[in-house]
Amino acid sequence: MAAEAPDPKTFESWEEAFQYPIPAVRGMERQLRRDIDSNREKLRTLVGASYRDLLGTANSIIEMDGEMHNVEAYMGEMGQRCNTRLLEKKGTNLRSWTGEIEAPTVMVESARYAFASQLSVLRSCPDVISRLLKSGGSVLLAAKVLVISRLLHTKLSQRPNPPPYLDALRNRLASLRRRLLSRIDRRFKNLELSRDLLVEAMCAFSLATSSSPKDVLRHYHHICLEAISENREESTAGHENMFLALRIYVKTLRDTQAIVPGQLAYALEKLKSISLFKSQDVYSLMELNLDVHERWIGDDIKTFTPYLRHDDLSKAESERSLRQWAKRAFSSFLDGLRSRIQDVQDPMELVHLRRKILELWLSNHQHSLGIDSAETLDGLRDVFNSQSTCIIKARASNLAGIGIIVHGILQNWQAGISGLAPSLWDSSMTSMEMSHGGQTLRESLMTRSIGRNEPLSRVFQEYTAFLESIEALEEMIKKIREARWADDIDEVDDEDDLLDNKQVLLSEDDPGLLQEELNNALGEAYASLQTTLDRSPPHGEDVNRGQKSSFLIRTWRELRQRLPKSYQDQNFGLSSIPALQGIVADDTLRVPLEKCAKRIAKLSTKTLLERSLWEGDPELPVLPSAWTYRFLLDFTSSMTSCGSDIWTTQATNTLKRELIRVLAPLLEERPKAPAPVVNGHTNGKAGDAETKVPEDEGTANGEKDEKEKKNDKASNGTAREPTNSALANGDATTQQKESKDAKIQRIFDTSYLINATAVRDMDSKGNKLIQLRDSLSEDLALEGKSVERMKKDAGEYWKRTSLLFALLA
């Protein structure tokens, strides 16, 4: 059975409470809160409806005590000054003098003294009001003096011949009234004004303008709304004026709920409970000298009590008026906030402003009873989310500038300059500054290795600036997501769900919405950029199409390698790159293929020199032809001129496929057999078109023919020595033998080229070079072992020589 909870009333010190487990401490806390509430209700019951009477009694006791002290002081002074004999003489003389004066004379003198006293008090009233306004004194006292001055002015103006001086006093009093009302309005706007002074200012306004509580509340709300509008329209550095506007809004809500109608009604009722002339603060004004002029002031002024309706505003009406004002004021504040933050383009500044505004509202919203806090919070969120979305879209749209730069570079392309990439082996590399860890050297190595020339650097710098702006947006969203909103301890348990909802709205929903906007904006921006770049490839008749395509490939590489975190589409640009690689491949192959075609055409006019290097039994070629070397050297040189960074695996495979496609038909055209040579001269028209064979080649051919004849004789046993010079220089059998050897050599060259152009994922059935090699093997009816041996030798030789053609390998 669980132990009984301890009774906190038995504790001698507060430390004893924390010796128990946390659940027990929480139970004691709830018990103490219940006891406090119970005692509060008991006290309220005891006081009851007599609360105001008790306050009035206490004030009366205080006033009576002060009056008794004054009476005792006056009586003491009078006792000191009293002289019985002198008083008797004065009394006797006064009675005799009064008896001798006629009654009409007494009335005239009394009226004259009354006029002089009233005019003296009236002349002093503007000075008193002016002094109170200058010194920051009580506005309620100034309003009381203003009312008394108006009464005196009205009474003096009713005389048969009023003095002209009254008009000047009237104008001055009107000016002081405007100053007083202006001072009251400034107090309404003052954020540091206490509620007691605010009630005093409201009573002063009611007294100076004869307004009811409804009119006072309406004017108070109007002034606060003006203050909010003034702060939102004020152009100052920073955003302090927006914080002031929101603080005015919050303070107005809290003060209105606390003051109206209870405290205001009580203050107005107290104000009309005693005449203004008899109020202690007015009577004690030295400038008025009321103790001297009181006997000559009329009773209508001395007994004047302001008529103020203090009970015409109910609580329901004040709440309804407050809700209407809150809706207008908050709408005005949101308009100003929305207009002000349109100039905020820094995401971090926007996050800071959002944090301060929301903290200010959330720390006070629980005191704004009757106001929809959720709607207010949604309004603030909508303003900041809208501006954040505008910043996101504006920054994402800057990506289009890259397309404009690329298009301008292609339109103003300078052959030999725009496409010129800095060499990695330039002599200027050795003279670079090596301090600070060789930062300059490392950057230069990176720049040259990827072919980043001046046009590409412009694209790189623009894209870097774009990425930095996007990273700032991502950091903004991260800050919003990581923000934690402290729970308000004073809130009741019923609002726990609201607190959780607040955390979800501000730290989950808002960053989620902004992240989605950023993803969509980047997706649209990158899609638009891809469309722009897809329209940029050069046309077929452009002589610089290869260099331009290389520039576009490098541009795509810069874009794809540094995609922002919020956009990680790995398929971006993939569909555009193969076409560009095909253009570069065509441009790279054009010159080497032209030279290769000329060399292959000359094979028909030359004797096969490589025949002497054949090895094995039967003898088969182990080296490719010279034209193959030259072609591959020219080919790799052309690749190098485009830039080594261009030739990725995909680009190299595209180039190899294109090479296989155009090279196979050149090799497939069999070279024509040379015309018969008789006595050192060609026979027929064929000799006219043939190239003359040099003497050293002729000698070599002769040596090779002798060797071939010996091999034929040894193998067949039927060959005979030539009997004439025609057979010695080459008969039909020798020509056929040379044609067969050329085909065999061509099989080896083809095998070597097959290894050089090998593509991993390419089907052998689609490789025209393989088909050509198989076709030549079938034409010569070579044994399978011979063909396989040539394949193996060609593969081994490619392994030994592949580093000479590194880009191709």
mmCIF file with all atom_site columns, C-alpha atoms in Angstrom, residues 22-32:
data_model
loop_
_atom_site.group_PDB
_atom_site.id
_atom_site.type_symbol
_atom_site.label_atom_id
_atom_site.label_alt_id
_atom_site.label_comp_id
_atom_site.label_asym_id
_atom_site.label_entity_id
_atom_site.label_seq_id
_atom_site.pdbx_PDB_ins_code
_atom_site.Cartn_x
_atom_site.Cartn_y
_atom_site.Cartn_z
_atom_site.occupancy
_atom_site.B_iso_or_equiv
_atom_site.pdbx_formal_charge
_atom_site.auth_seq_id
_atom_site.auth_comp_id
_atom_site.auth_asym_id
_atom_site.auth_atom_id
_atom_site.pdbx_PDB_model_num
ATOM 1  C CA . ILE A 1 22 ? 9.556  13.992 -7.131 1.00 0.00 ? 22 ILE A CA 1
ATOM 2  C CA . PRO A 1 23 ? 5.961  12.647 -7.321 1.00 0.00 ? 23 PRO A CA 1
ATOM 3  C CA . ALA A 1 24 ? 5.547  13.438 -3.615 1.00 0.00 ? 24 ALA A CA 1
ATOM 4  C CA . VAL A 1 25 ? 6.930  16.948 -4.155 1.00 0.00 ? 25 VAL A CA 1
ATOM 5  C CA . ARG A 1 26 ? 4.500  17.511 -7.032 1.00 0.00 ? 26 ARG A CA 1
ATOM 6  C CA . GLY A 1 27 ? 1.664  16.303 -4.809 1.00 0.00 ? 27 GLY A CA 1
ATOM 7  C CA . MET A 1 28 ? 2.668  18.765 -2.083 1.00 0.00 ? 28 MET A CA 1
ATOM 8  C CA . GLU A 1 29 ? 2.818  21.523 -4.705 1.00 0.00 ? 29 GLU A CA 1
ATOM 9  C CA . ARG A 1 30 ? -0.751 20.787 -5.838 1.00 0.00 ? 30 ARG A CA 1
ATOM 10 C CA . GLN A 1 31 ? -1.940 20.701 -2.193 1.00 0.00 ? 31 GLN A CA 1
ATOM 11 C CA . LEU A 1 32 ? -0.337 24.085 -1.460 1.00 0.00 ? 32 LEU A CA 1
#
